mmCIF file of C-alpha atoms in Angstrom:
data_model
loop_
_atom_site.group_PDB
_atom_site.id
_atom_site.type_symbol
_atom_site.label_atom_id
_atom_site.label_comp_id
_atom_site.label_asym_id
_atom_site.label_seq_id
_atom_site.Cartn_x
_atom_site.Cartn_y
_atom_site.Cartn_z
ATOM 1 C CA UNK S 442 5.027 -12.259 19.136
ATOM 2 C CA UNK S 443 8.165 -11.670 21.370
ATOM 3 C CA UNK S 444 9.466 -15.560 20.577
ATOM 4 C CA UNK S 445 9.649 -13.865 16.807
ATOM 5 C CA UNK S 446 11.098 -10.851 17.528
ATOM 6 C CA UNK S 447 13.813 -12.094 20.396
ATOM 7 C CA UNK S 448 14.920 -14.620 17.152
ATOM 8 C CA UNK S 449 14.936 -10.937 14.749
ATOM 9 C CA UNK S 450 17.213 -9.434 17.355
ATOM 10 C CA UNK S 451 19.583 -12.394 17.298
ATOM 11 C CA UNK S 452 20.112 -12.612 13.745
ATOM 12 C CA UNK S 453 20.451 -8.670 13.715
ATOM 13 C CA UNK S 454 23.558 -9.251 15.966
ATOM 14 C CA UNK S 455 24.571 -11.706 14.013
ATOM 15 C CA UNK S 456 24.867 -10.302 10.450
ATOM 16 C CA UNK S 457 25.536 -6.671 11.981
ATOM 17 C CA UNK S 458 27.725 -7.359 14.587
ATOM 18 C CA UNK S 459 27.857 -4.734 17.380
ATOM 19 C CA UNK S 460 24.210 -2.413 17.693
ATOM 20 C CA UNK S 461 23.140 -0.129 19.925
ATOM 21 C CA UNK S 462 19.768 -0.335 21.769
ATOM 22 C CA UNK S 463 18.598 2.667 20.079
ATOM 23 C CA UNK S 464 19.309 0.472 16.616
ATOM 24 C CA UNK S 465 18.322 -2.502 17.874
ATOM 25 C CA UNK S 466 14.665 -1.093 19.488
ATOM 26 C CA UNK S 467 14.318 1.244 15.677
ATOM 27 C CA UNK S 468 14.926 -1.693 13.597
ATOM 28 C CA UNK S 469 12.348 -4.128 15.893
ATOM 29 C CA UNK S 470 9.498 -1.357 16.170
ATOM 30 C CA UNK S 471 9.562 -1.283 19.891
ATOM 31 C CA UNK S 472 11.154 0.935 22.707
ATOM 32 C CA UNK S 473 14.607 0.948 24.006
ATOM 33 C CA UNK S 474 13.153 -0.484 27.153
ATOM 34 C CA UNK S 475 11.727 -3.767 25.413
ATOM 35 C CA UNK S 476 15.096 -4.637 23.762
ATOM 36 C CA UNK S 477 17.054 -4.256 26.910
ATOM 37 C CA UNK S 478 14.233 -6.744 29.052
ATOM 38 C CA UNK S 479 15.017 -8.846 25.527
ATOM 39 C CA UNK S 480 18.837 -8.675 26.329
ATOM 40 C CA UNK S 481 18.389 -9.677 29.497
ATOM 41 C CA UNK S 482 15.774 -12.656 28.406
ATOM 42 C CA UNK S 483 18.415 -13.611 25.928
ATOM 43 C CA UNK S 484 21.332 -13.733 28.202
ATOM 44 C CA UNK S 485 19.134 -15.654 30.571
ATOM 45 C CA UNK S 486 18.633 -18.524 27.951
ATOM 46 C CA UNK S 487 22.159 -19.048 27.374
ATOM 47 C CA UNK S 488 22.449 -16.962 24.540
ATOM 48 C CA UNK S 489 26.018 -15.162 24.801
ATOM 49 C CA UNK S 490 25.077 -11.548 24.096
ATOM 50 C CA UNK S 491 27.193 -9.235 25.555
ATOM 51 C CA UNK S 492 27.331 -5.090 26.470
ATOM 52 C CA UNK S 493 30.343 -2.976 25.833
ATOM 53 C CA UNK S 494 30.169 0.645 26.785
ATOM 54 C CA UNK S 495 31.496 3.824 25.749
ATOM 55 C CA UNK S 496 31.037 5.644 22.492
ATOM 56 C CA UNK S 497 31.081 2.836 19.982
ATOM 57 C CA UNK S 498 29.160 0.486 22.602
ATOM 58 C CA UNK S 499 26.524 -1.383 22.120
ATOM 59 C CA UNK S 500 25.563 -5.220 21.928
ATOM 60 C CA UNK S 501 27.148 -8.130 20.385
ATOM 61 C CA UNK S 502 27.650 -11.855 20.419
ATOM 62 C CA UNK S 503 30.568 -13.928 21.352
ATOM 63 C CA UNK S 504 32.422 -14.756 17.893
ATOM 64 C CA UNK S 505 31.187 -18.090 16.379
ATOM 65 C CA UNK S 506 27.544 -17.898 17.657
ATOM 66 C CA UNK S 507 25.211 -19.384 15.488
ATOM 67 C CA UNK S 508 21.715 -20.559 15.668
ATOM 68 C CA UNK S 509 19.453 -22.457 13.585
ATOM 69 C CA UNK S 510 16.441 -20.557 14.781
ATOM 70 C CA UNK S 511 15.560 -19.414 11.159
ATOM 71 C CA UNK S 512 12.160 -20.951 10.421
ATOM 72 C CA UNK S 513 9.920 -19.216 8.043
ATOM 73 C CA UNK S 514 6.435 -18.758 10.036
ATOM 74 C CA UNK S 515 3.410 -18.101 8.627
ATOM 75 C CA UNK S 516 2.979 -14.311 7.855
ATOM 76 C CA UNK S 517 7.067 -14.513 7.046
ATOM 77 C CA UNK S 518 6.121 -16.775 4.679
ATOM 78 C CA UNK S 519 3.109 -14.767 3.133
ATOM 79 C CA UNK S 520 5.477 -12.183 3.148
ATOM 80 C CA UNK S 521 8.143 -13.029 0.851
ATOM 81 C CA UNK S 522 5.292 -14.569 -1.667
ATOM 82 C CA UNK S 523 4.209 -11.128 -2.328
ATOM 83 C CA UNK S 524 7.345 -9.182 -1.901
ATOM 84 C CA UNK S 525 6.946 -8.561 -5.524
ATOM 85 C CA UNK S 526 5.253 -5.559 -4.906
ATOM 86 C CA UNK S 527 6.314 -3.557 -1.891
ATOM 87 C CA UNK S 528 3.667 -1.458 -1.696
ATOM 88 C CA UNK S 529 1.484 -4.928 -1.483
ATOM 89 C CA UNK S 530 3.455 -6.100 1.530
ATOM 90 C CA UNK S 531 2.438 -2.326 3.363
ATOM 91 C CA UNK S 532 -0.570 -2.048 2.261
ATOM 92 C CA UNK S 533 -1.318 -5.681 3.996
ATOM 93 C CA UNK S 534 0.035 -5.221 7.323
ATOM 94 C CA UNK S 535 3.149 -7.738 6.558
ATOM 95 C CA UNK S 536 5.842 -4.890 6.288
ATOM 96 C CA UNK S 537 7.478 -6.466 9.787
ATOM 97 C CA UNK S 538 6.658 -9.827 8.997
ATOM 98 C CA UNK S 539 9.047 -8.951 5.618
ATOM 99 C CA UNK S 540 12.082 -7.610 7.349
ATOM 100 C CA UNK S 541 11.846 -10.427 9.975
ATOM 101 C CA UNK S 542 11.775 -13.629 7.140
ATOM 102 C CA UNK S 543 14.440 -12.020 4.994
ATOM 103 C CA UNK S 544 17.049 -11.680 8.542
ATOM 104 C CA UNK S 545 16.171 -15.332 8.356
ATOM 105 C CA UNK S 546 16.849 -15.726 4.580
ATOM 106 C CA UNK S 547 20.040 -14.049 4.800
ATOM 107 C CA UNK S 548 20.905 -15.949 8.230
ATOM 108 C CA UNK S 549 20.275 -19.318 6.352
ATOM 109 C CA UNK S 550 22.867 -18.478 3.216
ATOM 110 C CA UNK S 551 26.299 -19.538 3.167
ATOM 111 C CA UNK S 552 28.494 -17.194 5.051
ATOM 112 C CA UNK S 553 30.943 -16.156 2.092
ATOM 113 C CA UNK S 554 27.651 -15.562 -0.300
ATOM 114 C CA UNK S 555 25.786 -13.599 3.080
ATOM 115 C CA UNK S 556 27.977 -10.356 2.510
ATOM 116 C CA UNK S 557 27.636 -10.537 -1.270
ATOM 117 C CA UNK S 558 23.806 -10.823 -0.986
ATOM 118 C CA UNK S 559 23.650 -7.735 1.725
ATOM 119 C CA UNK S 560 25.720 -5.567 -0.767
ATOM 120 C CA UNK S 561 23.708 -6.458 -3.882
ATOM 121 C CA UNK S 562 20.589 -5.534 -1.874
ATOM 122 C CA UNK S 563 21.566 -2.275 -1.076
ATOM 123 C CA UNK S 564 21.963 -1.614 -4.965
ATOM 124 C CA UNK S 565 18.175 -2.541 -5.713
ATOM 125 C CA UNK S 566 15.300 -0.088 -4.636
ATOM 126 C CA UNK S 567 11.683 -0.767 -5.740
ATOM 127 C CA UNK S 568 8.929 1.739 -5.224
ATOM 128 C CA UNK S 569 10.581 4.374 -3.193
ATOM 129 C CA UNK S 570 7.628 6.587 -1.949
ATOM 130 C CA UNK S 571 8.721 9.336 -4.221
ATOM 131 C CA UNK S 572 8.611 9.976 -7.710
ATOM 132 C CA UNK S 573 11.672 12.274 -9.479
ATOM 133 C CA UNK S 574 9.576 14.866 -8.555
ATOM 134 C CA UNK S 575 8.941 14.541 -5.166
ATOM 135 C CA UNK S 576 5.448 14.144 -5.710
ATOM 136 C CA UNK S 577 4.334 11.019 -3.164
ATOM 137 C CA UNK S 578 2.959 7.818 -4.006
ATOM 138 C CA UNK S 579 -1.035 7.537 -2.596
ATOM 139 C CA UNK S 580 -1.164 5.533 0.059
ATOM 140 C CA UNK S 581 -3.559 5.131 2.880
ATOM 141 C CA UNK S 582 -2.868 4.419 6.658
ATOM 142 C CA UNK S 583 -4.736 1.108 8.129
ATOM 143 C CA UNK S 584 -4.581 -0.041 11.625
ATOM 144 C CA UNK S 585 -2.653 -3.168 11.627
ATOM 145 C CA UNK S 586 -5.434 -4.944 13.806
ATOM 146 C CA UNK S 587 -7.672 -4.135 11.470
ATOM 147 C CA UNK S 588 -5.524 -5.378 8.484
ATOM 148 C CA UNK S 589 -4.869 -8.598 10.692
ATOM 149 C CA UNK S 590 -8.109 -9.179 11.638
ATOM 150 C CA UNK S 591 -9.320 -8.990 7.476
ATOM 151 C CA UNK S 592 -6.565 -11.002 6.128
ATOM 152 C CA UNK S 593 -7.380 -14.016 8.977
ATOM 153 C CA UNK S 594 -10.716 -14.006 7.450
ATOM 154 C CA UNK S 595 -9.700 -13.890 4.121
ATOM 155 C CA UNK S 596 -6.795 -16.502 4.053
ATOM 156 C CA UNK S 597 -9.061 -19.159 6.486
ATOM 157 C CA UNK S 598 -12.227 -18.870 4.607
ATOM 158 C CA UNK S 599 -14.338 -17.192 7.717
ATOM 159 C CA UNK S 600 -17.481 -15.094 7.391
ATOM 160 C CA UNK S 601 -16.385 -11.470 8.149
ATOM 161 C CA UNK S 602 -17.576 -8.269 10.236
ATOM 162 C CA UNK S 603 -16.289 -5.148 8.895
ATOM 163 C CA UNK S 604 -17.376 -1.399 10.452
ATOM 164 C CA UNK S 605 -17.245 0.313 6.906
ATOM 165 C CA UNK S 606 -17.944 3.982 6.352
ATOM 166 C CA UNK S 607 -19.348 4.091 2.484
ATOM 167 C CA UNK S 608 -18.595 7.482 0.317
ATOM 168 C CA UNK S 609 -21.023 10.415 2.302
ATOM 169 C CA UNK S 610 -22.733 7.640 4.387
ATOM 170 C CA UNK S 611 -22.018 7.388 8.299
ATOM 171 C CA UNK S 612 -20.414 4.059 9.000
ATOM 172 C CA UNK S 613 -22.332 0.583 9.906
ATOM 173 C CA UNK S 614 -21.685 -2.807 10.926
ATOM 174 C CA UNK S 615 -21.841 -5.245 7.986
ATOM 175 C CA UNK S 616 -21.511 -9.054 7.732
ATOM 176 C CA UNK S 617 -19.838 -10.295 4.321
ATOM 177 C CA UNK S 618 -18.248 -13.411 2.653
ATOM 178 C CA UNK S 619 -14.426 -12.409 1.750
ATOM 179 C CA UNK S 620 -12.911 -13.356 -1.583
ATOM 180 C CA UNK S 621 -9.403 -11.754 -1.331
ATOM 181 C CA UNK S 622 -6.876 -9.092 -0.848
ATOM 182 C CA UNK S 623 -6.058 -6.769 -3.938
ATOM 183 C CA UNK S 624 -3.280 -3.440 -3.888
ATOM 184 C CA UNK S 625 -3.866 -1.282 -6.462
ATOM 185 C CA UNK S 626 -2.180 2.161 -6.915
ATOM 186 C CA UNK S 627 -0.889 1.727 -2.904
ATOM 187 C CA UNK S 628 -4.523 1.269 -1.965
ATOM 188 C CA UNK S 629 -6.133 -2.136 -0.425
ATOM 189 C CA UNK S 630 -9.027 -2.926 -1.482
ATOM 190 C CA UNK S 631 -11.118 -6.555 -0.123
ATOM 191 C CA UNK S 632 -13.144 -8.197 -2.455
ATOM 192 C CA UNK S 633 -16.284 -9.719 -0.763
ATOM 193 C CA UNK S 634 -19.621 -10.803 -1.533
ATOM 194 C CA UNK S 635 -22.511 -9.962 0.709
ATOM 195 C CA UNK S 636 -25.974 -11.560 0.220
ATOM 196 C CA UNK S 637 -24.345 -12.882 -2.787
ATOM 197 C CA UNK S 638 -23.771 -9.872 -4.495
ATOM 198 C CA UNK S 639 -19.926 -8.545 -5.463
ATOM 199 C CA UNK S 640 -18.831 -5.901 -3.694
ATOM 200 C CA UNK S 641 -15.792 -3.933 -2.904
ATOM 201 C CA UNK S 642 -14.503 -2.275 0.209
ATOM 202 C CA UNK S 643 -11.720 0.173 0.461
ATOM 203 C CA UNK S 644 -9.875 -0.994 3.057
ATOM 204 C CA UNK S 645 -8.858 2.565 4.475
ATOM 205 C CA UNK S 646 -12.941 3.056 5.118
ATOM 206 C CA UNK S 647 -12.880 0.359 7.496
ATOM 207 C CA UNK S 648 -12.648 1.363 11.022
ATOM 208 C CA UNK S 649 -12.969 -1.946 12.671
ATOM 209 C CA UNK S 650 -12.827 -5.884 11.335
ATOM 210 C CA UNK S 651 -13.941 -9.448 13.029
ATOM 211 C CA UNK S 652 -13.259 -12.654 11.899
ATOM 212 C CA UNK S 653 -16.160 -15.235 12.579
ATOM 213 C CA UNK S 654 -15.988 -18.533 13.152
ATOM 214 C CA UNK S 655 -18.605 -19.141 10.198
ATOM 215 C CA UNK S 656 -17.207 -20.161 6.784
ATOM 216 C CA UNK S 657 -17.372 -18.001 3.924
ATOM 217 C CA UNK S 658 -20.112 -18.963 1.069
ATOM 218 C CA UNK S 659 -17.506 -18.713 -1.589
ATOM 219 C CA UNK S 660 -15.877 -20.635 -4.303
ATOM 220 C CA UNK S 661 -12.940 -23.275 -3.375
ATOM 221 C CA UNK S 662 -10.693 -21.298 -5.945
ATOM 222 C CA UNK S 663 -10.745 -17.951 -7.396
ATOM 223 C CA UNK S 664 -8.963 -15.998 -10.114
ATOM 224 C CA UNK S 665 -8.343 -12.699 -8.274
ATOM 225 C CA UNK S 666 -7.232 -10.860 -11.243
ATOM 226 C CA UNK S 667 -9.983 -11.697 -13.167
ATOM 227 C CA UNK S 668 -12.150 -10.512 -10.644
ATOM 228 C CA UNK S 669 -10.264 -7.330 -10.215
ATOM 229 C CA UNK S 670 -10.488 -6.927 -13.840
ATOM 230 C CA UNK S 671 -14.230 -8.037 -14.253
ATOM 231 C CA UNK S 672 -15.398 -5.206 -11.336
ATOM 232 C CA UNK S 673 -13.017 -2.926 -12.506
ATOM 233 C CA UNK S 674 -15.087 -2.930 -15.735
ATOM 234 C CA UNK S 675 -18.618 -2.595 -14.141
ATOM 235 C CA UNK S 676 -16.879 0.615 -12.101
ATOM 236 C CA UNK S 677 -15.642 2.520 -14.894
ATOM 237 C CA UNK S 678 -19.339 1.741 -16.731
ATOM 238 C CA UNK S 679 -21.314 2.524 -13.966
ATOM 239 C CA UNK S 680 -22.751 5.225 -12.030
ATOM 240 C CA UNK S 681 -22.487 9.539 -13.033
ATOM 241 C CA UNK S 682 -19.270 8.838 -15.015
ATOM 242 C CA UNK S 683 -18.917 11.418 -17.964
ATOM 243 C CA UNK S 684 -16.797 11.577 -20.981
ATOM 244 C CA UNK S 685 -14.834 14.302 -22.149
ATOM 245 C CA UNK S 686 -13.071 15.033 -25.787
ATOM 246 C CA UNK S 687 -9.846 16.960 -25.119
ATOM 247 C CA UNK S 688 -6.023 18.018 -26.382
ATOM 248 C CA UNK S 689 -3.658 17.345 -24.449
ATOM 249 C CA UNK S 690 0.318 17.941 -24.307
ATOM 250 C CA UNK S 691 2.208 14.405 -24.675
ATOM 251 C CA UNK S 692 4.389 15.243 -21.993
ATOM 252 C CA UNK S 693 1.205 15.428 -19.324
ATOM 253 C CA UNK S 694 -0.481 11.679 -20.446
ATOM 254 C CA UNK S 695 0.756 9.390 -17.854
ATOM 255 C CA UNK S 696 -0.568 12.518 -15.437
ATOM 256 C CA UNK S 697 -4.183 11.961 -16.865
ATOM 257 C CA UNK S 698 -4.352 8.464 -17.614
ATOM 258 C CA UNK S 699 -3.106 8.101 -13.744
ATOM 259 C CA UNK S 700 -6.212 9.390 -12.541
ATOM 260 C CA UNK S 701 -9.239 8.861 -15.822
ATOM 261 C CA UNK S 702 -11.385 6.112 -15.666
ATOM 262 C CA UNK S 703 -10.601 5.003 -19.144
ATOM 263 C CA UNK S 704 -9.664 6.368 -22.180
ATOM 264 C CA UNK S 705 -11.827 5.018 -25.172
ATOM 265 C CA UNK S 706 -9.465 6.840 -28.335
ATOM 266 C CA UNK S 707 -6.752 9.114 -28.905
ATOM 267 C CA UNK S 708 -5.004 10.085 -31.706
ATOM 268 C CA UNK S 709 -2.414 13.019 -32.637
ATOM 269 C CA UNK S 710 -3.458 16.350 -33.609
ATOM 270 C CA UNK S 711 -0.648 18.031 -36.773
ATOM 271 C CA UNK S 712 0.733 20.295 -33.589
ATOM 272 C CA UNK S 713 2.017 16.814 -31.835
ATOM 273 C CA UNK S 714 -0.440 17.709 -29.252
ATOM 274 C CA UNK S 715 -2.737 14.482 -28.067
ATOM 275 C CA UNK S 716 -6.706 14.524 -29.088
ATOM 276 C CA UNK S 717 -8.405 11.990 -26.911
ATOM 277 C CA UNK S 718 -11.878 10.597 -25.209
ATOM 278 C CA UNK S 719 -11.408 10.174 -21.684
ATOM 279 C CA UNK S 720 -13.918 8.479 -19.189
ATOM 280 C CA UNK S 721 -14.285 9.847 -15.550
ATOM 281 C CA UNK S 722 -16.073 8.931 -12.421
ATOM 282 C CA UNK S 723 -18.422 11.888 -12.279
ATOM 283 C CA UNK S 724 -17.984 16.024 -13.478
ATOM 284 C CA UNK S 725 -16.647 16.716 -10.192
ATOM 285 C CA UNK S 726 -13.660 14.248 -11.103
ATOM 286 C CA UNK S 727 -13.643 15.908 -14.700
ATOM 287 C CA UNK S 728 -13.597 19.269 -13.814
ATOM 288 C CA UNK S 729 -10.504 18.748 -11.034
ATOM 289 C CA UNK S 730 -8.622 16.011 -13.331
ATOM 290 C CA UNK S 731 -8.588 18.853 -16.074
ATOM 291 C CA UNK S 732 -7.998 21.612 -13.623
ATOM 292 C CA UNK S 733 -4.447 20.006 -12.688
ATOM 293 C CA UNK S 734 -3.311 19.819 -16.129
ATOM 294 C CA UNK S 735 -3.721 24.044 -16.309
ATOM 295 C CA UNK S 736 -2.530 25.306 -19.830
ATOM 296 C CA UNK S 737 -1.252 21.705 -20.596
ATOM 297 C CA UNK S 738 -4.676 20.288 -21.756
ATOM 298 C CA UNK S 739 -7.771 21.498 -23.184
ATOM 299 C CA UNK S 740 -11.896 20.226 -22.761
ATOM 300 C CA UNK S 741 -13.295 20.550 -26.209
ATOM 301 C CA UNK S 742 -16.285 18.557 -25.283
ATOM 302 C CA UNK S 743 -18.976 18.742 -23.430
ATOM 303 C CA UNK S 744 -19.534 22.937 -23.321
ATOM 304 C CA UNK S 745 -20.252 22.497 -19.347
ATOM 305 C CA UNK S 746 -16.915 21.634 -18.386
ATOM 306 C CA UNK S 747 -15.698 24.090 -20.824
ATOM 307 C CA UNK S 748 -17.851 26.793 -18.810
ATOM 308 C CA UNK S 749 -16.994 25.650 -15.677
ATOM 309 C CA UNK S 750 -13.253 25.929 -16.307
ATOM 310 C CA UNK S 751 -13.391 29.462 -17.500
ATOM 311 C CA UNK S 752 -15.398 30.373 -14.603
ATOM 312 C CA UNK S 753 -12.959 29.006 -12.244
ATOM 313 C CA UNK S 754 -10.420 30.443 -14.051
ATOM 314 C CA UNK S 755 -11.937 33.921 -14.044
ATOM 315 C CA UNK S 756 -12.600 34.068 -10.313
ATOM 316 C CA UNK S 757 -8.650 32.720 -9.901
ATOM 317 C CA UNK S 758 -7.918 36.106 -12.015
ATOM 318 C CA UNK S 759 -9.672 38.119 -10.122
ATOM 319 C CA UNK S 760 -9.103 37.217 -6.623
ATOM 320 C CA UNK S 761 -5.242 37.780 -7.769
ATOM 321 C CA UNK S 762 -5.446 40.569 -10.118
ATOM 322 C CA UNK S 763 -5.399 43.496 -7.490
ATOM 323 C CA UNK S 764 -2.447 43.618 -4.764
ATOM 324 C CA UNK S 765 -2.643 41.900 -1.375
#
């Protein structure tokens, strides 16, 4: 809403002091264009924002100017409940909503704590989308009107039409009861019932979302972990999962418990090496979760994933073995 984000560019120039448009219009999301007409919408309300040129231009306010336009709306609010997790706020479409309720948090303090609380902040970093070795964090791009559109539903108790494209199945127009929101891993995933059966969508599969005016057959409360936890369960025993036995080097564990299903025992072999029994979704997700690990782990069990490895590995061998 531009009533939002004219009250974000204020409190920018207030706890910055002089920007530039090209700051101003990075830190809002729009174009250079919008925060000038916003300048100019300010300036016409009796706000004293001012322009001064030349190389260390930009815009500023007159010294003194405060305003108590710091009101926490709705998805600002939402926001900071669940700025926790960082990746929860993206993965939920409130990323702006975030950056525009803590300008107002920081607006609201006391001005000699304000500076304090800025520095302090630039100290702390949670989730940075890199690991120490570069390697990215998943995560999964949603439009935000889709993301919108799903968390109306969910938060006001409304029927919901999601266009969802299942794994190998073209996508289709379905009609469910939401439950909640859950971020797991950087993905979103919306937990639903439809007909009265559970069910779980991956949010990145859906294309396009409509909130109905029709309430939601669900409970008045829910436990959302528990429910998380409880279909999490049924996943992991369900469908063409296999399970391997396998050593594996202790230094490459969190690397396959990051992407097994579960892992039912382990132990430690005299060479410090780990034995364990891992579940996974399917062979396919076997044979590529144990490909990854290379020299680092070994499939001792079952003698089809043993053969399949060596085969792989032989045609590897032999598509490299002769000069280019």
């Amino acid at each position: 809403m531009r009533a939002d984000r004219l009250v974000s560019l204020v409190l920018l120039l207030r706890q910055r002091g002089r920007l530039t448009a090209a700051t101003l219009a990075r830190e809002l999301e729009v174009s250079t264009r919008t925060v000038l007409r916003d300048i100019e919408a300010l300036s016409a309300a009796g706000v004293p924002v001012y322009s001064e040129r030349g190389r260390h231009g930009g815009f500023a306010l007159l010294p003194g100017f405060r305003t108590e336009l710091t009101g926490l709306h709705h998805d600002e609010a939402l926001a900071l409940l669940i700025a926790g997790s960082r990746r929860g706020v993206q993965v939920f479409g409130l990323g702006s909503a975030l950056a525009s309720a803590v300008l107002k948090v920081v607006d609201a303090l006391p001005e000699t704590s304000r500076a304090t609380a800025a520095g302090a902040a630039q100290r702390l970093l949670v989730d940075p989308e890199t690991d120490l070795l570069s390697r990215r964090l998943a995560a999964e791009e949603v439009p935000d009107a889709v993301l919108a559109e799903v968390r109306r539903a969910v938060l006001a108790g409304h029927k919901l039409r999601i266009h969802y494209a299942a794994v190998g199945e073209p996508p289709t127009w379905r009609t469910v009861d939401p439950i909640g929101l859950v971020t797991a891993r950087g993905l979103g995933y919306l937990l639903a019932t439809r007909s009265g059966a559970d069910r779980t969508y991956r949010l990145s599969r859906v294309s396009a979302a409509e909130e109905l005016a029709e309430p939601a057959e669900r409970a008045e409360r829910v436990d959302l972990d528990r429910a998380w936890r409880e279909r999490s369960t049924r996943f992991r025993t369900g469908g063409d999962q296999v399970t391997v036995l396998l050593r594996l080097h202790p230094a490459r564990r969190e690397d396959l418990v990051g992407t097994a299903l579960a892992v039912s025992a382990e132990g430690a072999d005299p060479d410090g090496w780990l034995r364990m029994e891992v579940a996974f979704q399917d062979a396919r997700h076997a044979e590529w979760a144990l490909w990854q690990l290379a020299t680092n782990a070994e499939a001792l069990a079952p003698q089809w994933l043993r053969d399949s490895l060596r085969e792989r590995a032989a045609a590897i061998a032999t598509r490299y073995g002769t000069p280019p």
